[in-house]
PDB file of C-alpha atoms in Angstrom:
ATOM      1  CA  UNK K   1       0.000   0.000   0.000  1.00  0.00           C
ATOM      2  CA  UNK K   2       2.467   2.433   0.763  1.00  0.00           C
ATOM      3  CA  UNK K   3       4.599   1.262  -2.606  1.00  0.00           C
ATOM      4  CA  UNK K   4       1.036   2.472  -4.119  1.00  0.00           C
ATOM      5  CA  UNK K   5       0.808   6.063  -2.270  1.00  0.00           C
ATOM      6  CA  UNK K   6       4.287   6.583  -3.225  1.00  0.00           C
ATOM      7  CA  UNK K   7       3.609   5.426  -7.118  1.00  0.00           C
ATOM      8  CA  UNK K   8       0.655   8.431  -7.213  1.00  0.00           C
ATOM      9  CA  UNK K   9       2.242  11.034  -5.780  1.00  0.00           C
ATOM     10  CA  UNK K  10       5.020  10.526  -8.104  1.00  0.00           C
ATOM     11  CA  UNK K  11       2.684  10.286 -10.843  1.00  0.00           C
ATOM     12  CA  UNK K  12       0.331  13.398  -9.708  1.00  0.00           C
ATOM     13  CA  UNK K  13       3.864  15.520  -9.442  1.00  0.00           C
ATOM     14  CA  UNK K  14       4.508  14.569 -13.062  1.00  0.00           C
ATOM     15  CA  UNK K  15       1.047  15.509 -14.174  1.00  0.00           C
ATOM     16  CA  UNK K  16       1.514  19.033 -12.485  1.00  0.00           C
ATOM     17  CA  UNK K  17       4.418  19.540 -14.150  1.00  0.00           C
ATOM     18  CA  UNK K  18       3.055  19.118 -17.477  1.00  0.00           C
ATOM     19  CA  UNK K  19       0.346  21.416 -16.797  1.00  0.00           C
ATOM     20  CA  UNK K  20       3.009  24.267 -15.853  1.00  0.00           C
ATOM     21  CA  UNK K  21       3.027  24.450 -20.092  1.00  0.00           C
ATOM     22  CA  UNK K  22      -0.426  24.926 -20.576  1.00  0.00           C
ATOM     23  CA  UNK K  23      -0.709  26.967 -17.576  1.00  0.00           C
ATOM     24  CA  UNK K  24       1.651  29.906 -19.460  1.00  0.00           C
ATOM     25  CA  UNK K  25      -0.441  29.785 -22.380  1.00  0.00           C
ATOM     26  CA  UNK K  26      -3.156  30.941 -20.355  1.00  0.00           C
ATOM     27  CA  UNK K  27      -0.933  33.510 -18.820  1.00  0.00           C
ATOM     28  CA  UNK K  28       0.393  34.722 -21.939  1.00  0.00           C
ATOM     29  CA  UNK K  29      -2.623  35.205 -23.360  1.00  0.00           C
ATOM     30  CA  UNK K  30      -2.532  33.080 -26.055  1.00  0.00           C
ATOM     31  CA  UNK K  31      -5.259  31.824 -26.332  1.00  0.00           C
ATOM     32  CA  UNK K  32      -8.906  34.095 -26.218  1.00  0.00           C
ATOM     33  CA  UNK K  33     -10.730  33.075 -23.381  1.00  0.00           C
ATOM     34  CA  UNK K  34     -13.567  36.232 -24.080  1.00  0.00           C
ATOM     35  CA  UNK K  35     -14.732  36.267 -27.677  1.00  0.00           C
ATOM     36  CA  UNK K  36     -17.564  34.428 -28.010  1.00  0.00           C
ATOM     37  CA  UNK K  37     -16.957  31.475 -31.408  1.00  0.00           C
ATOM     38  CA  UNK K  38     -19.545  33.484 -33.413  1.00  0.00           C
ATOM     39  CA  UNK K  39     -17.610  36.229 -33.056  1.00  0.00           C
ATOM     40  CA  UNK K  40     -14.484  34.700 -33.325  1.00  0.00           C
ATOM     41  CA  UNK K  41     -11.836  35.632 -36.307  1.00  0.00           C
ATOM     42  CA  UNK K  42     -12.099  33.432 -39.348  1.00  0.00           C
ATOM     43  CA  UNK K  43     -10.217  35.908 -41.772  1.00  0.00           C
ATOM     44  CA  UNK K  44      -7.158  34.336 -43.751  1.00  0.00           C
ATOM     45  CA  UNK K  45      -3.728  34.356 -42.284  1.00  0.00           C
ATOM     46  CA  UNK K  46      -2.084  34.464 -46.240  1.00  0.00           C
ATOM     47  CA  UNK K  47      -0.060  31.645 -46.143  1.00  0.00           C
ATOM     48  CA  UNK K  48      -1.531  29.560 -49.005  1.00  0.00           C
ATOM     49  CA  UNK K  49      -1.126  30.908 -52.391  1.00  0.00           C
ATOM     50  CA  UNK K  50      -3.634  32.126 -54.737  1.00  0.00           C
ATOM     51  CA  UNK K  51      -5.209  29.059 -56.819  1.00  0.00           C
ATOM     52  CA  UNK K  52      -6.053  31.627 -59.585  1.00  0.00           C
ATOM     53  CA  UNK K  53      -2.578  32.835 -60.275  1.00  0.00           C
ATOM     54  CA  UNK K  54      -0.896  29.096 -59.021  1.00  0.00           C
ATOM     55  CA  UNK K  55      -1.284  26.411 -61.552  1.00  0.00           C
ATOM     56  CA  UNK K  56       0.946  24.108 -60.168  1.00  0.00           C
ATOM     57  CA  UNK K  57      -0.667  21.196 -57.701  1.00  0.00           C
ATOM     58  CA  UNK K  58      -0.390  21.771 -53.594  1.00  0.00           C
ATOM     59  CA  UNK K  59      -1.034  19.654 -50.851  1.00  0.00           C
ATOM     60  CA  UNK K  60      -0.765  21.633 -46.996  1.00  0.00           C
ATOM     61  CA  UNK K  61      -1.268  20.341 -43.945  1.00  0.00           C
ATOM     62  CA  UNK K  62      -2.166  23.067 -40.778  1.00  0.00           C
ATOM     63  CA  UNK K  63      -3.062  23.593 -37.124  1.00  0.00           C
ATOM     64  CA  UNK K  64      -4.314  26.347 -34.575  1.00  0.00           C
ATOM     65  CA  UNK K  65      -4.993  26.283 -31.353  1.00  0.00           C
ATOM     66  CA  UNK K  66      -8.340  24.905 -30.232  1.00  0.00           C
ATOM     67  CA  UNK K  67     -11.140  27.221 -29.068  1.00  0.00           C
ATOM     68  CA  UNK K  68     -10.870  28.782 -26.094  1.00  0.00           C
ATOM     69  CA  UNK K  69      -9.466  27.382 -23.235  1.00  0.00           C
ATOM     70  CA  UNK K  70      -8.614  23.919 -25.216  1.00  0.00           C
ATOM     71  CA  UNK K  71      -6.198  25.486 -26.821  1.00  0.00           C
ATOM     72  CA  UNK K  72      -4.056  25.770 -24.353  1.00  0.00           C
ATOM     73  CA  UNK K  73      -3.254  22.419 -24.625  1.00  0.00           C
ATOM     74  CA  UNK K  74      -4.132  21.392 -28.154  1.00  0.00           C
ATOM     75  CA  UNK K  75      -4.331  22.487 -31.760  1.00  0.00           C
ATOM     76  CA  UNK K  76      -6.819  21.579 -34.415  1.00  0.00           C
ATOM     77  CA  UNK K  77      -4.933  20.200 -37.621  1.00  0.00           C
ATOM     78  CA  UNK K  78      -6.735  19.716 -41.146  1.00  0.00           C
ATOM     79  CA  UNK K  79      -5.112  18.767 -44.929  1.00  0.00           C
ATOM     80  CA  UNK K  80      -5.991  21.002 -47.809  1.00  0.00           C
ATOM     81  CA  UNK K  81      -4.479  20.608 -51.497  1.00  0.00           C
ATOM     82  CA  UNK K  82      -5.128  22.155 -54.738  1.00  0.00           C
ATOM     83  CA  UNK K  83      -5.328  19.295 -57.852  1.00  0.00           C
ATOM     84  CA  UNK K  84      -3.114  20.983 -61.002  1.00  0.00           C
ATOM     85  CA  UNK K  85      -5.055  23.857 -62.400  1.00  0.00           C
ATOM     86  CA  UNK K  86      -7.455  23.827 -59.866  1.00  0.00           C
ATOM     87  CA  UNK K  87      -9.190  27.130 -58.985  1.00  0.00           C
ATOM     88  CA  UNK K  88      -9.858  26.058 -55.327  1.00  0.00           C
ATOM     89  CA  UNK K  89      -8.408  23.942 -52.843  1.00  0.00           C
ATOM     90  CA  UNK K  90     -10.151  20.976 -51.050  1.00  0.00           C
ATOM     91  CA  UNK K  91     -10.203  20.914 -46.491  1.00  0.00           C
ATOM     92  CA  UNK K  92     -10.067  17.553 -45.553  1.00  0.00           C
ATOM     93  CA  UNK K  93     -10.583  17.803 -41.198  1.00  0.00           C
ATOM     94  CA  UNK K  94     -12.999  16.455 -38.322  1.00  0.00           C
ATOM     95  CA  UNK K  95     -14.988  18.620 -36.676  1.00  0.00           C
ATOM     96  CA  UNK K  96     -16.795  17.684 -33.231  1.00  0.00           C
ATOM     97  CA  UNK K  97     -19.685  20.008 -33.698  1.00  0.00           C
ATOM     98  CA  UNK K  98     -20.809  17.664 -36.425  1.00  0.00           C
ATOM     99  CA  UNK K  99     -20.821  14.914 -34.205  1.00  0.00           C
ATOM    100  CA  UNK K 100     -23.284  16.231 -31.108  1.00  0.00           C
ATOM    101  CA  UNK K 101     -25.669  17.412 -34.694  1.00  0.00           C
ATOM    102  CA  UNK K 102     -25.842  13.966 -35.322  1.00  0.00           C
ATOM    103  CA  UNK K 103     -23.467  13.989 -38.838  1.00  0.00           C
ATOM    104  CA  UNK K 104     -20.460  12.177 -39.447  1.00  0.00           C
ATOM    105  CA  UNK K 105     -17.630  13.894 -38.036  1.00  0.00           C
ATOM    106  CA  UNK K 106     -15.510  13.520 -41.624  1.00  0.00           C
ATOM    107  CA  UNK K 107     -15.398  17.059 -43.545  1.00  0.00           C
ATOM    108  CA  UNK K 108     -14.927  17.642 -46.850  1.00  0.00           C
ATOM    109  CA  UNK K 109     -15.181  21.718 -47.899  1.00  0.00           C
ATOM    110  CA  UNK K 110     -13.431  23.966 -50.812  1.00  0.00           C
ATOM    111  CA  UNK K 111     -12.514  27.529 -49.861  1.00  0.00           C
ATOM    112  CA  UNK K 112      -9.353  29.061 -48.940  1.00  0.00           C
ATOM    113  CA  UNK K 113      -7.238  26.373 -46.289  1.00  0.00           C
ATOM    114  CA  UNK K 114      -5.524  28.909 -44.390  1.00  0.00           C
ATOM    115  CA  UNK K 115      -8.159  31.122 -42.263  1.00  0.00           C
ATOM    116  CA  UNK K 116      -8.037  31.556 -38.659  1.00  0.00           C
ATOM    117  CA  UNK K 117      -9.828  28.676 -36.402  1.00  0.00           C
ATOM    118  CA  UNK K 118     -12.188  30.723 -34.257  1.00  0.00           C
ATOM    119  CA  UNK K 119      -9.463  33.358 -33.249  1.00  0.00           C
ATOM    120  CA  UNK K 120      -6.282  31.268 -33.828  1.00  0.00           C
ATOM    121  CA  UNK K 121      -3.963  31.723 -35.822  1.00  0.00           C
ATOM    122  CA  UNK K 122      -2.661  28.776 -38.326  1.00  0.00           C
ATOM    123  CA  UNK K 123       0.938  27.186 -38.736  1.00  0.00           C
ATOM    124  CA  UNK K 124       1.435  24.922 -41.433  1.00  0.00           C
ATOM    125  CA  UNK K 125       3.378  21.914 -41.086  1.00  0.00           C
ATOM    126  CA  UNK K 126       3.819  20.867 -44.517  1.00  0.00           C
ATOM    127  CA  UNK K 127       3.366  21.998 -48.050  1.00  0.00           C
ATOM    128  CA  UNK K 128       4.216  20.072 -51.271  1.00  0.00           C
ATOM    129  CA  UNK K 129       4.109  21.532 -54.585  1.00  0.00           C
ATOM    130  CA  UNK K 130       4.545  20.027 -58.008  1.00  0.00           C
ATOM    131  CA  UNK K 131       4.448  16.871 -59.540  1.00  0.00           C
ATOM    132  CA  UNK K 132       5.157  15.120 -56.267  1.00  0.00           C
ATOM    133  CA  UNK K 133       1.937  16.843 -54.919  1.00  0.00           C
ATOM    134  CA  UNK K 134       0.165  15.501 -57.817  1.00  0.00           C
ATOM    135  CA  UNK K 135       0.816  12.070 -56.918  1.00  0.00           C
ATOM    136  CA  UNK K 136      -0.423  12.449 -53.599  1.00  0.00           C
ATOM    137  CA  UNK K 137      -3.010  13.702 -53.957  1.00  0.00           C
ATOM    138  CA  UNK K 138      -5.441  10.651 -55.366  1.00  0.00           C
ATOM    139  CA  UNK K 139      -3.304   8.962 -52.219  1.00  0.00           C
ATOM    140  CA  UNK K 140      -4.892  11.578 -49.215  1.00  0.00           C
ATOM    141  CA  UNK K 141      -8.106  11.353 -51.205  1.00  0.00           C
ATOM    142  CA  UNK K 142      -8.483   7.243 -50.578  1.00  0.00           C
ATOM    143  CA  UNK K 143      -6.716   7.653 -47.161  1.00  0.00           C
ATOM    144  CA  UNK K 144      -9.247   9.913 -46.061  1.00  0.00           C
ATOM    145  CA  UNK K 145     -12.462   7.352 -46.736  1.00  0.00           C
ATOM    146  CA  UNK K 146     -10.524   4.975 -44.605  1.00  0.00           C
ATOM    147  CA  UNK K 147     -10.562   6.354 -41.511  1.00  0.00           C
ATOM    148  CA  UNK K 148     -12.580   4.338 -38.853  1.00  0.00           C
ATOM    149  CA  UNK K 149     -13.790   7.154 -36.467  1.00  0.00           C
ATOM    150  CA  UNK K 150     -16.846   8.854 -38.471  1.00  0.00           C
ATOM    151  CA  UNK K 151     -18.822   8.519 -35.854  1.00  0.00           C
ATOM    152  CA  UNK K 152     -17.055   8.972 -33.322  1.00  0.00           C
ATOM    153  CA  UNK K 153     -15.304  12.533 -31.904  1.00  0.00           C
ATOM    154  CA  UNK K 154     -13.671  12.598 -28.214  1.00  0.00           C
ATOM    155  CA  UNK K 155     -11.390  15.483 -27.681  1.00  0.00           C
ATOM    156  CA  UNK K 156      -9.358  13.765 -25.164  1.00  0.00           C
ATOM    157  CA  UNK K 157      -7.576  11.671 -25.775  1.00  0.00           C
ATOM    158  CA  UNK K 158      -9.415  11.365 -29.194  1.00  0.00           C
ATOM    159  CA  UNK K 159     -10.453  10.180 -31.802  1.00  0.00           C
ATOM    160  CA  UNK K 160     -10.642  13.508 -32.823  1.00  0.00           C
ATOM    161  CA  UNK K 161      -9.114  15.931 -35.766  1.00  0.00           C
ATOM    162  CA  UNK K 162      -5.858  14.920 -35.443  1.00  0.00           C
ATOM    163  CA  UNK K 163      -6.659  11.387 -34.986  1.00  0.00           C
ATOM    164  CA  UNK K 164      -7.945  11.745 -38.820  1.00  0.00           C
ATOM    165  CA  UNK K 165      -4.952  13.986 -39.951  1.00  0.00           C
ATOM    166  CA  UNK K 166      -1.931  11.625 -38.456  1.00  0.00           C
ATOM    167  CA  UNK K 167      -4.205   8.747 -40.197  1.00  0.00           C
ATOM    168  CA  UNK K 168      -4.479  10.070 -43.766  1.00  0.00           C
ATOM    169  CA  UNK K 169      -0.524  10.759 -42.902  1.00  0.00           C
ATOM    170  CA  UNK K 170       0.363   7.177 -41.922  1.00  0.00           C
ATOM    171  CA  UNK K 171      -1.765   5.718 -45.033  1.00  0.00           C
ATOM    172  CA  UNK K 172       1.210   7.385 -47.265  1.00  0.00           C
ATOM    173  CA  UNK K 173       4.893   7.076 -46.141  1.00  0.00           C
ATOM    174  CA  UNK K 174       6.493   9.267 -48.705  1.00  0.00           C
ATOM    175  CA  UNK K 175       4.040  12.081 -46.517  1.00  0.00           C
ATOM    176  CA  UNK K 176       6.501  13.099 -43.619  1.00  0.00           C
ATOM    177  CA  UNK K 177       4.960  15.608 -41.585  1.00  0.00           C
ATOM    178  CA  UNK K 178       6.048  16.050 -37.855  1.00  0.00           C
ATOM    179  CA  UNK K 179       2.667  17.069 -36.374  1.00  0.00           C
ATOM    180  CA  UNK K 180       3.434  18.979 -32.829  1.00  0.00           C
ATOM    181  CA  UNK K 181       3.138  17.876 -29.545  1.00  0.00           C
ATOM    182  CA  UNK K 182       0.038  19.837 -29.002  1.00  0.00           C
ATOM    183  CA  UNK K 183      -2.012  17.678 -31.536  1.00  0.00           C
ATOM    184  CA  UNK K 184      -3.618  15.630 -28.646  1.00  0.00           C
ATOM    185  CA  UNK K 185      -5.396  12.875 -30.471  1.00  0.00           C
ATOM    186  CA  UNK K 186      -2.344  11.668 -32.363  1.00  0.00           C
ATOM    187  CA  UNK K 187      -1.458   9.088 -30.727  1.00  0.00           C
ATOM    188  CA  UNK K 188      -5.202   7.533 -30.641  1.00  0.00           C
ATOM    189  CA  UNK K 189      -4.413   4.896 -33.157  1.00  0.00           C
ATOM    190  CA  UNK K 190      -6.860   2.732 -35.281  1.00  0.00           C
ATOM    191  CA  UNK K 191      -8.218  -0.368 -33.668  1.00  0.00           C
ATOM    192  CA  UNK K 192      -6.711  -3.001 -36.163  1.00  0.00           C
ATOM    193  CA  UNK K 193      -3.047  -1.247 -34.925  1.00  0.00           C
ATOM    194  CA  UNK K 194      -4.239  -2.369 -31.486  1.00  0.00           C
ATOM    195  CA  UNK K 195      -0.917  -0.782 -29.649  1.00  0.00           C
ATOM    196  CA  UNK K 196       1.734  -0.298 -32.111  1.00  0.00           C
ATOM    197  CA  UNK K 197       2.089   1.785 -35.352  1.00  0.00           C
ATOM    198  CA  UNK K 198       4.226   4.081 -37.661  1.00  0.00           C
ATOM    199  CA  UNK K 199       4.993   7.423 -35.944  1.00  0.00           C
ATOM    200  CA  UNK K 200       2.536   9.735 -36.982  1.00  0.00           C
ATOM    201  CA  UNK K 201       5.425  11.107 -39.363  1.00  0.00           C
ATOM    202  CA  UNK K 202       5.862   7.949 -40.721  1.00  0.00           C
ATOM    203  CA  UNK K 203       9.455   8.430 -40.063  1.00  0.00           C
ATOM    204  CA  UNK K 204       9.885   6.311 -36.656  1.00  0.00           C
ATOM    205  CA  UNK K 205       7.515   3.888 -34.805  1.00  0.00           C
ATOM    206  CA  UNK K 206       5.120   4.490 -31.692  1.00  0.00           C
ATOM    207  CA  UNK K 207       3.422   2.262 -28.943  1.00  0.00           C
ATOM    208  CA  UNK K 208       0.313   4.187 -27.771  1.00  0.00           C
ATOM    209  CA  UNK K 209      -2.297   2.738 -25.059  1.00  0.00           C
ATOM    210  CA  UNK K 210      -5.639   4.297 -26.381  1.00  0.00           C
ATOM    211  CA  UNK K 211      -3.371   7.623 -26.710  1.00  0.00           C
ATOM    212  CA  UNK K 212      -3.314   7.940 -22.972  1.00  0.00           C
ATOM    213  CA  UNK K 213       0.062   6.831 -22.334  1.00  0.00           C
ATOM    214  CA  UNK K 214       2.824   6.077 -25.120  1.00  0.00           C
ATOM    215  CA  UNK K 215       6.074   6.114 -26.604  1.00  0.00           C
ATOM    216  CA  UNK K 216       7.546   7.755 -29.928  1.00  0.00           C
ATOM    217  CA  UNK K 217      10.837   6.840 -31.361  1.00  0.00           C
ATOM    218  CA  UNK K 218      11.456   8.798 -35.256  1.00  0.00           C
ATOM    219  CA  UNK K 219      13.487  10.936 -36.879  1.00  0.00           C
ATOM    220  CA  UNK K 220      10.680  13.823 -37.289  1.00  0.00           C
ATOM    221  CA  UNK K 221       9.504  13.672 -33.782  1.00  0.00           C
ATOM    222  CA  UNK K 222      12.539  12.821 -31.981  1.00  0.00           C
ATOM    223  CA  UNK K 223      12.157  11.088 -28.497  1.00  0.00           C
ATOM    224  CA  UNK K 224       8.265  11.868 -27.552  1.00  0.00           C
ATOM    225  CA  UNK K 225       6.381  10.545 -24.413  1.00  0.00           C
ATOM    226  CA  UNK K 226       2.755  10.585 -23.709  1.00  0.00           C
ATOM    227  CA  UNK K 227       1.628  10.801 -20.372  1.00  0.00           C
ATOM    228  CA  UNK K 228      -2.327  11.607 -20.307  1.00  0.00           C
ATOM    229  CA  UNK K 229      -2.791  12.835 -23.758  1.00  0.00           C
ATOM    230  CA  UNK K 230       0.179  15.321 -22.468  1.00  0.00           C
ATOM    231  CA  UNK K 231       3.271  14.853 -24.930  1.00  0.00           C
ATOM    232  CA  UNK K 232       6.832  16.040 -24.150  1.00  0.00           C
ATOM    233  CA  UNK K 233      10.083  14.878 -25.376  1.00  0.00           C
ATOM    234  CA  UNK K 234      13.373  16.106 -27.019  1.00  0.00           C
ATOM    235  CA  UNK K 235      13.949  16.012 -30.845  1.00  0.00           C
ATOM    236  CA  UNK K 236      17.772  16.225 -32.225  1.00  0.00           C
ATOM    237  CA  UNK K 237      16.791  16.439 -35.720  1.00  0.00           C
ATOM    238  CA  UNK K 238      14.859  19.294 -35.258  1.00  0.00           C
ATOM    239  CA  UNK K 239      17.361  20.734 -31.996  1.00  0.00           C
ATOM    240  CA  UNK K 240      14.158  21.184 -29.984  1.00  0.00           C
ATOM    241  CA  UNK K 241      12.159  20.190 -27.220  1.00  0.00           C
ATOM    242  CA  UNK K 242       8.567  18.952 -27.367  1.00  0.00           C
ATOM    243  CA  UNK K 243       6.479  20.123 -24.654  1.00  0.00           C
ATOM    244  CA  UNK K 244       3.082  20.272 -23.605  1.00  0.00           C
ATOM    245  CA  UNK K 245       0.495  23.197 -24.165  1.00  0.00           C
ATOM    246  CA  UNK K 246       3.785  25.352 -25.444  1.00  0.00           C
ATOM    247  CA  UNK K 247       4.803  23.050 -28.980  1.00  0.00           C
ATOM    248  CA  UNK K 248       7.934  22.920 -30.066  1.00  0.00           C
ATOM    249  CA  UNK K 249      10.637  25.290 -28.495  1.00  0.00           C
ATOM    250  CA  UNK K 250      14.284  26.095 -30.137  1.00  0.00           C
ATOM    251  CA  UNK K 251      12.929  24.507 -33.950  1.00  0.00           C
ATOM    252  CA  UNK K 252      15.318  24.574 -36.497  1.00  0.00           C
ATOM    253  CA  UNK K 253      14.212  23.540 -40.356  1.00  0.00           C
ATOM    254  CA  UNK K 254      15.766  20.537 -41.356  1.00  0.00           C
ATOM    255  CA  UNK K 255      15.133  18.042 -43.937  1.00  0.00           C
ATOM    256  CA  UNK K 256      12.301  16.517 -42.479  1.00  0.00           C
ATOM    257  CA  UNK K 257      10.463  19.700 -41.541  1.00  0.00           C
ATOM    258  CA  UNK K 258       7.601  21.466 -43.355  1.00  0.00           C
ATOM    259  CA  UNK K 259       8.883  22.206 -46.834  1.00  0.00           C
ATOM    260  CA  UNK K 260       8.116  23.175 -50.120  1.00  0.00           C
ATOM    261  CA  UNK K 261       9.411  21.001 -53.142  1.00  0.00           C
ATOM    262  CA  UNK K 262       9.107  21.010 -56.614  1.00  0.00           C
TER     263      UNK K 262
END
């Protein structure tokens, strides 16, 4: 019994630490705690370029913080791309509104990729341009209808919209994209990978326990450990550490980073 005590009071003083991340963002002011979602900015943040003057084929993958006070410890992540000549791109995402409505929780939409998520700001993790883009596209397209969680949407520890995202990414090795730390719901892999899978990055390999508690060994991520939903760790390739509510801190663009190729 008192091997026990000891064991959760160890444990609890990890789980406060974690929280010390999230707990600046809330300082900082990061995230909005005020503005009311209808109110909330949805203008674009001009990161993806204009399908009328860009012929060329573009597949993107983003994130921004949750709503509210979620987002100090997660972001929301969706996949857009552009087919060759397009004149609009396609957002692949989940959305947990559609869930509680009753609809499948899989969304498909056209319009620009990049505006703000109720107040946040996006990042974007990847973008591919070309002929390579081209190839993947059919690829995200199939990946997409494959994921096992349409009706389903649990923001912790998931599935939720970055369960679907680091899915459509692990259907399609050549797509490398190092989601952050702060996509809670990663980790929630498919039930036919029971405990063990790719790394969300398909660079490195993962054991994951329902994405409550887990292990991430790759070259994108780095050394990553879920405790909780609440992922920290230390990534060399990238010369930065992984830590909860914050993201990545000290990144450095390397060859396994967000990039754009032709």
């Amino acid at each position: 019994m008192k091997y026990f005590f000891r064991s959760l009071r160890r444990l609890t003083a990890i789980v406060l630490l974690l929280l010390i991340g999230p707990g600046l963002v809330i300082l900082t002011g990061e995230v909005d705690l005020n503005t009311p979602w209808s109110k909330a900015n949805r203008d674009r943040a001009g990161i993806a370029p204009d399908p009328n003057s860009t012929s060329e084929a573009i597949v993107q993958v983003y994130g921004a913080r949750t709503y509210n006070w979620r987002g100090a410890f997660a972001v929301h992540t969706w996949l857009a791309f552009k087919e060759e000549n397009a004149r609009e791109y396609t957002r692949l995402e989940v959305i947990g509104w559609r869930h509680y409505r009753g609809m499948p929780v899989t969304s498909v939409s056209t319009g620009w990729p990049d505006r703000n998520w109720f107040g946040s700001k996006p990042e974007i993790y990847y973008d591919l341009r070309g002929k390579q883009a081209a190839e993947i596209i059919p690829e995200i397209k199939k990946a997409a209808k494959t994921y096992r969680f349409p009706d389903r949407y649990e923001a912790w520890p998931g599935p939720n919209s970055n369960t679907f995202t680091a899915h459509v990414i692990r259907q399609i090795p050549t797509l490398n994209v190092d989601l952050p730390p702060t996509a809670i719901g990663k980790d929630y892999l498919d039930e036919d990978d029971n405990f063990y899978a790719a790394a969300p990055s398909n660079t490195g390999l993962q054991l994951s326990l329902y994405g409550m508690a887990g292990i991430t060994l790759a070259k994108a991520e780095g050394l990553e450990i879920n405790i909780l939903g609440l992922n920290f760790g230390i990534d060399p390739d990238n010369i930065a550490l992984r830590l909860p509510g914050i993201g990545k801190v000290g990144f450095i663009e390397s060859s396994s980073a967000a990039s754009s190729q032709k």
